[in-house]
Amino acid sequence: MTFSDESYNLRIELDCQGCELSPREVAAMEMDVDTLASLVDDFPVSDLHVTVVYHHKPDDYHVKTNLVLSGTSLFTGERDGLVQPAFEACMRKLVKKVRAYKRQMRVGEDAEKQSAGTRHQVTPNAEVDLAGLIQSVSDDDYPTFRNLIDVFAPSLTSRIAHWLDRYPDMLEGVQPAMTVEDLLEEVFLNAFDDFEKRPHNVPPGNWLEHLIDPSVQALLQSPDEEYQRVEFSKLLVS
């Protein structure tokens, strides 16, 4: 059986072995694919092969998925007494794997741009007061640190906006909703926390840019906590 959602580019093939799925079950599976379908919509090739195998002993379903994308194939598998929970678990795994793969692609593309000299660097718009930054961290003085690190804000804001434009699905559904400005503050907060551990052989702008991804991950894992932290930091520096 082959089905697809006209809203997306994903083609889905369903193979049932030892069982037959009802139209209602297939419709439910189509709904569960929605997040994955939007995530892979920008791939030229995106085929999802789903195999559902019913085992009489121990009376359960084994759902296996193979997602074929341009340049890679991603596999998952789950077992459950019902088809739907097993399929939902497979979709959650695939979404995580696709996001990881897209991050790897971004790293590779950035490396190529770096080599070709076409990648925009995160650069300060004024002289960096490194001694002042070090002292503010030593004094646990975030307002001063934030004021000094602000020389990177315009360039870093541009990189964050570009990052989110390429991966708009990353923060989709996160509540409270996060803006580019919120993510900028999250990066600066993480920079303050990790400043003493920064690699001294890496330019500060590059180091700040490398904090974008872990900052997004922190927001995904604890959105309420991180949002409160960002809002509190804004009060400190206002």
mmCIF file of C-alpha atoms in Angstrom:
data_model
loop_
_atom_site.group_PDB
_atom_site.id
_atom_site.type_symbol
_atom_site.label_atom_id
_atom_site.label_comp_id
_atom_site.label_asym_id
_atom_site.label_seq_id
_atom_site.Cartn_x
_atom_site.Cartn_y
_atom_site.Cartn_z
ATOM 1 C CA MET A 1 0.000 0.000 0.000
ATOM 2 C CA THR A 2 1.347 3.443 -0.905
ATOM 3 C CA PHE A 3 -0.021 6.716 0.406
ATOM 4 C CA SER A 4 1.212 10.265 0.752
ATOM 5 C CA ASP A 5 0.116 13.678 1.961
ATOM 6 C CA GLU A 6 -0.200 16.165 -0.894
ATOM 7 C CA SER A 7 0.940 18.922 1.477
ATOM 8 C CA TYR A 8 4.407 17.388 1.694
ATOM 9 C CA ASN A 9 7.035 15.645 -0.393
ATOM 10 C CA LEU A 10 7.103 12.419 1.630
ATOM 11 C CA ARG A 11 6.050 9.193 -0.088
ATOM 12 C CA ILE A 12 5.019 6.374 2.234
ATOM 13 C CA GLU A 13 4.883 2.655 1.527
ATOM 14 C CA LEU A 14 3.111 0.375 3.993
ATOM 15 C CA ASP A 15 3.671 -3.373 4.039
ATOM 16 C CA CYS A 16 1.583 -5.528 6.391
ATOM 17 C CA GLN A 17 2.642 -9.075 7.150
ATOM 18 C CA GLY A 18 0.322 -11.432 9.002
ATOM 19 C CA CYS A 19 -2.275 -8.719 9.531
ATOM 20 C CA GLU A 20 -4.485 -6.153 7.839
ATOM 21 C CA LEU A 21 -4.941 -2.593 9.027
ATOM 22 C CA SER A 22 -8.310 -0.895 8.931
ATOM 23 C CA PRO A 23 -8.795 2.402 7.057
ATOM 24 C CA ARG A 24 -9.130 4.074 10.449
ATOM 25 C CA GLU A 25 -5.756 2.729 11.579
ATOM 26 C CA VAL A 26 -4.096 3.850 8.351
ATOM 27 C CA ALA A 27 -5.632 7.318 8.716
ATOM 28 C CA ALA A 28 -4.263 7.552 12.255
ATOM 29 C CA MET A 29 -0.811 6.603 10.992
ATOM 30 C CA GLU A 30 -0.986 9.317 8.358
ATOM 31 C CA MET A 31 -1.674 11.870 11.084
ATOM 32 C CA ASP A 32 1.301 10.631 13.113
ATOM 33 C CA VAL A 33 3.576 11.174 10.105
ATOM 34 C CA ASP A 34 2.771 14.892 9.884
ATOM 35 C CA THR A 35 5.719 16.186 11.950
ATOM 36 C CA LEU A 36 8.190 13.951 10.140
ATOM 37 C CA ALA A 37 6.757 14.903 6.745
ATOM 38 C CA SER A 38 7.221 18.619 7.374
ATOM 39 C CA LEU A 39 10.741 17.973 8.666
ATOM 40 C CA VAL A 40 11.892 16.221 5.471
ATOM 41 C CA ASP A 41 9.945 18.397 3.050
ATOM 42 C CA ASP A 42 13.101 20.136 1.804
ATOM 43 C CA PHE A 43 14.830 16.875 0.810
ATOM 44 C CA PRO A 44 14.698 16.001 -2.910
ATOM 45 C CA VAL A 45 14.221 12.349 -1.962
ATOM 46 C CA SER A 46 12.109 11.337 1.037
ATOM 47 C CA ASP A 47 10.568 7.867 1.064
ATOM 48 C CA LEU A 48 9.269 6.170 4.182
ATOM 49 C CA HIS A 49 8.938 2.387 4.152
ATOM 50 C CA VAL A 50 6.811 1.017 6.984
ATOM 51 C CA THR A 51 6.572 -2.694 7.723
ATOM 52 C CA VAL A 52 4.026 -3.995 10.222
ATOM 53 C CA VAL A 53 4.510 -7.620 11.255
ATOM 54 C CA TYR A 54 2.020 -9.396 13.497
ATOM 55 C CA HIS A 55 3.428 -12.137 15.729
ATOM 56 C CA HIS A 56 0.947 -14.657 17.119
ATOM 57 C CA LYS A 57 3.400 -15.368 19.887
ATOM 58 C CA PRO A 58 3.678 -13.227 21.981
ATOM 59 C CA ASP A 59 0.623 -11.626 20.310
ATOM 60 C CA ASP A 60 2.174 -8.302 19.385
ATOM 61 C CA TYR A 61 3.077 -6.093 16.445
ATOM 62 C CA HIS A 62 6.585 -5.302 15.266
ATOM 63 C CA VAL A 63 6.707 -1.998 13.403
ATOM 64 C CA LYS A 64 9.852 -1.308 11.380
ATOM 65 C CA THR A 65 10.536 1.920 9.506
ATOM 66 C CA ASN A 66 13.146 2.841 6.922
ATOM 67 C CA LEU A 67 13.336 6.502 5.959
ATOM 68 C CA VAL A 68 15.282 7.052 2.737
ATOM 69 C CA LEU A 69 16.573 10.603 2.333
ATOM 70 C CA SER A 70 19.041 12.208 -0.023
ATOM 71 C CA GLY A 71 22.369 10.861 1.189
ATOM 72 C CA THR A 72 21.233 8.562 3.988
ATOM 73 C CA SER A 73 18.763 5.977 5.283
ATOM 74 C CA LEU A 74 17.427 6.006 8.843
ATOM 75 C CA PHE A 75 15.978 2.939 10.556
ATOM 76 C CA THR A 76 13.805 2.419 13.626
ATOM 77 C CA GLY A 77 11.777 -0.407 15.106
ATOM 78 C CA GLU A 78 9.337 -0.889 17.970
ATOM 79 C CA ARG A 79 7.102 -3.664 19.330
ATOM 80 C CA ASP A 80 3.784 -3.314 21.125
ATOM 81 C CA GLY A 81 0.523 -5.122 21.660
ATOM 82 C CA LEU A 82 -1.114 -2.480 19.434
ATOM 83 C CA VAL A 83 0.051 -1.064 16.125
ATOM 84 C CA GLN A 84 -0.471 2.612 16.897
ATOM 85 C CA PRO A 85 1.780 2.954 19.981
ATOM 86 C CA ALA A 86 4.592 1.114 18.200
ATOM 87 C CA PHE A 87 4.244 3.327 15.129
ATOM 88 C CA GLU A 88 4.130 6.517 17.205
ATOM 89 C CA ALA A 89 7.340 5.490 18.982
ATOM 90 C CA CYS A 90 9.017 4.900 15.616
ATOM 91 C CA MET A 91 7.964 8.352 14.430
ATOM 92 C CA ARG A 92 9.394 9.997 17.538
ATOM 93 C CA LYS A 93 12.698 8.210 16.984
ATOM 94 C CA LEU A 94 12.806 9.168 13.313
ATOM 95 C CA VAL A 95 12.104 12.820 14.077
ATOM 96 C CA LYS A 96 15.081 12.870 16.460
ATOM 97 C CA LYS A 97 17.297 11.125 13.912
ATOM 98 C CA VAL A 98 16.311 13.487 11.099
ATOM 99 C CA ARG A 99 16.996 16.522 13.259
ATOM 100 C CA ALA A 100 20.410 15.118 14.153
ATOM 101 C CA TYR A 101 21.148 14.397 10.492
ATOM 102 C CA LYS A 102 20.174 17.914 9.460
ATOM 103 C CA ARG A 103 22.468 19.328 12.120
ATOM 104 C CA GLN A 104 25.307 17.210 10.732
ATOM 105 C CA MET A 105 24.533 18.498 7.248
ATOM 106 C CA ARG A 106 24.635 22.064 8.521
ATOM 107 C CA VAL A 107 28.038 21.494 10.117
ATOM 108 C CA GLY A 108 29.361 20.082 6.847
ATOM 109 C CA GLU A 109 27.951 22.938 4.797
ATOM 110 C CA ASP A 110 29.390 25.496 7.191
ATOM 111 C CA ALA A 111 32.799 23.837 6.942
ATOM 112 C CA GLU A 112 32.651 24.040 3.146
ATOM 113 C CA LYS A 113 31.659 27.696 3.289
ATOM 114 C CA GLN A 114 34.430 28.355 5.777
ATOM 115 C CA SER A 115 36.938 26.778 3.399
ATOM 116 C CA ALA A 116 35.565 28.702 0.434
ATOM 117 C CA GLY A 117 35.469 31.953 2.365
ATOM 118 C CA THR A 118 31.729 32.446 1.764
ATOM 119 C CA ARG A 119 30.511 31.820 5.298
ATOM 120 C CA HIS A 120 29.601 34.891 7.335
ATOM 121 C CA GLN A 121 31.550 35.046 10.574
ATOM 122 C CA VAL A 122 30.194 36.220 13.911
ATOM 123 C CA THR A 123 32.289 39.328 14.441
ATOM 124 C CA PRO A 124 32.182 42.202 16.955
ATOM 125 C CA ASN A 125 31.182 45.698 15.862
ATOM 126 C CA ALA A 126 33.683 47.238 18.293
ATOM 127 C CA GLU A 127 36.807 46.228 20.179
ATOM 128 C CA VAL A 128 36.281 43.298 22.549
ATOM 129 C CA ASP A 129 37.168 44.043 26.168
ATOM 130 C CA LEU A 130 38.422 40.556 26.967
ATOM 131 C CA ALA A 131 39.884 41.583 30.317
ATOM 132 C CA GLY A 132 36.555 43.111 31.297
ATOM 133 C CA LEU A 133 34.681 39.968 30.277
ATOM 134 C CA ILE A 134 37.023 37.798 32.319
ATOM 135 C CA GLN A 135 36.660 40.080 35.333
ATOM 136 C CA SER A 136 32.866 40.194 35.103
ATOM 137 C CA VAL A 137 32.709 36.397 35.074
ATOM 138 C CA SER A 138 35.091 36.256 38.030
ATOM 139 C CA ASP A 139 32.851 38.736 39.877
ATOM 140 C CA ASP A 140 29.702 36.807 38.872
ATOM 141 C CA ASP A 141 28.478 40.079 37.361
ATOM 142 C CA TYR A 142 26.186 39.148 34.478
ATOM 143 C CA PRO A 143 24.891 42.686 33.722
ATOM 144 C CA THR A 144 28.452 43.892 33.075
ATOM 145 C CA PHE A 145 29.260 40.766 31.071
ATOM 146 C CA ARG A 146 26.111 41.233 28.982
ATOM 147 C CA ASN A 147 26.976 44.853 28.298
ATOM 148 C CA LEU A 148 30.509 43.962 27.180
ATOM 149 C CA ILE A 149 29.500 40.946 25.066
ATOM 150 C CA ASP A 150 26.884 43.049 23.273
ATOM 151 C CA VAL A 151 29.491 43.966 20.639
ATOM 152 C CA PHE A 152 28.680 40.566 19.107
ATOM 153 C CA ALA A 153 24.888 41.006 19.262
ATOM 154 C CA PRO A 154 24.178 42.283 15.705
ATOM 155 C CA SER A 155 26.294 39.648 13.977
ATOM 156 C CA LEU A 156 25.160 36.836 16.279
ATOM 157 C CA THR A 157 21.511 37.839 15.875
ATOM 158 C CA SER A 158 21.921 37.512 12.120
ATOM 159 C CA ARG A 159 23.428 34.026 12.479
ATOM 160 C CA ILE A 160 20.653 32.914 14.834
ATOM 161 C CA ALA A 161 17.980 34.195 12.440
ATOM 162 C CA HIS A 162 19.674 32.359 9.571
ATOM 163 C CA TRP A 163 19.877 29.197 11.681
ATOM 164 C CA LEU A 164 16.163 29.340 12.503
ATOM 165 C CA ASP A 165 15.236 30.079 8.883
ATOM 166 C CA ARG A 166 16.983 26.882 7.825
ATOM 167 C CA TYR A 167 15.507 24.788 10.646
ATOM 168 C CA PRO A 168 12.148 26.393 11.495
ATOM 169 C CA ASP A 169 10.806 23.098 12.826
ATOM 170 C CA MET A 170 13.306 22.974 15.690
ATOM 171 C CA LEU A 171 11.312 25.267 17.998
ATOM 172 C CA GLU A 172 7.919 24.440 16.508
ATOM 173 C CA GLY A 173 5.379 23.869 19.246
ATOM 174 C CA VAL A 174 7.643 25.106 22.046
ATOM 175 C CA GLN A 175 5.669 27.067 24.611
ATOM 176 C CA PRO A 176 6.262 29.814 25.522
ATOM 177 C CA ALA A 177 7.182 30.715 21.953
ATOM 178 C CA MET A 178 10.799 31.816 21.583
ATOM 179 C CA THR A 179 12.012 34.714 19.436
ATOM 180 C CA VAL A 180 15.416 35.355 17.891
ATOM 181 C CA GLU A 181 16.027 37.866 20.675
ATOM 182 C CA ASP A 182 15.193 35.240 23.308
ATOM 183 C CA LEU A 183 17.625 32.808 21.751
ATOM 184 C CA LEU A 184 20.294 35.516 21.621
ATOM 185 C CA GLU A 185 19.893 36.011 25.369
ATOM 186 C CA GLU A 186 20.035 32.250 25.916
ATOM 187 C CA VAL A 187 23.335 32.093 24.018
ATOM 188 C CA PHE A 188 24.783 34.955 26.068
ATOM 189 C CA LEU A 189 23.645 33.323 29.317
ATOM 190 C CA ASN A 190 25.327 30.079 28.311
ATOM 191 C CA ALA A 191 28.420 32.035 27.296
ATOM 192 C CA PHE A 192 28.537 33.564 30.772
ATOM 193 C CA ASP A 193 28.166 30.131 32.393
ATOM 194 C CA ASP A 194 30.854 28.524 30.213
ATOM 195 C CA PHE A 195 33.201 31.463 29.656
ATOM 196 C CA GLU A 196 35.977 30.111 31.842
ATOM 197 C CA LYS A 197 35.857 26.802 29.935
ATOM 198 C CA ARG A 198 35.966 28.357 26.459
ATOM 199 C CA PRO A 199 38.747 27.130 24.123
ATOM 200 C CA HIS A 200 41.327 29.919 23.948
ATOM 201 C CA ASN A 201 42.441 28.955 20.441
ATOM 202 C CA VAL A 202 38.965 29.608 18.978
ATOM 203 C CA PRO A 203 37.891 33.163 18.066
ATOM 204 C CA PRO A 204 35.174 34.430 20.457
ATOM 205 C CA GLY A 205 32.694 34.887 17.607
ATOM 206 C CA ASN A 206 33.102 31.293 16.459
ATOM 207 C CA TRP A 207 32.734 30.081 20.034
ATOM 208 C CA LEU A 208 29.514 32.051 20.472
ATOM 209 C CA GLU A 209 28.136 30.635 17.242
ATOM 210 C CA HIS A 210 28.865 27.101 18.427
ATOM 211 C CA LEU A 211 26.660 27.826 21.445
ATOM 212 C CA ILE A 212 23.563 28.298 19.277
ATOM 213 C CA ASP A 213 22.814 24.602 18.908
ATOM 214 C CA PRO A 214 23.203 23.661 22.610
ATOM 215 C CA SER A 215 21.147 26.725 23.508
ATOM 216 C CA VAL A 216 18.330 25.508 21.265
ATOM 217 C CA GLN A 217 18.598 22.049 22.818
ATOM 218 C CA ALA A 218 18.308 23.566 26.300
ATOM 219 C CA LEU A 219 15.155 25.409 25.243
ATOM 220 C CA LEU A 220 13.677 22.219 23.815
ATOM 221 C CA GLN A 221 14.397 20.215 26.953
ATOM 222 C CA SER A 222 13.265 22.790 29.546
ATOM 223 C CA PRO A 223 11.318 25.571 27.789
ATOM 224 C CA ASP A 224 9.619 26.969 30.909
ATOM 225 C CA GLU A 225 12.810 27.049 32.962
ATOM 226 C CA GLU A 226 14.910 28.552 30.172
ATOM 227 C CA TYR A 227 12.233 31.126 29.303
ATOM 228 C CA GLN A 228 12.143 32.301 32.921
ATOM 229 C CA ARG A 229 15.933 32.500 32.939
ATOM 230 C CA VAL A 230 15.928 34.596 29.769
ATOM 231 C CA GLU A 231 13.214 36.924 31.056
ATOM 232 C CA PHE A 232 15.037 37.388 34.358
ATOM 233 C CA SER A 233 18.279 38.207 32.556
ATOM 234 C CA LYS A 234 16.472 40.893 30.559
ATOM 235 C CA LEU A 235 15.396 42.527 33.815
ATOM 236 C CA LEU A 236 18.980 42.502 35.072
ATOM 237 C CA VAL A 237 20.344 44.332 32.046
ATOM 238 C CA SER A 238 17.409 46.646 31.337
#
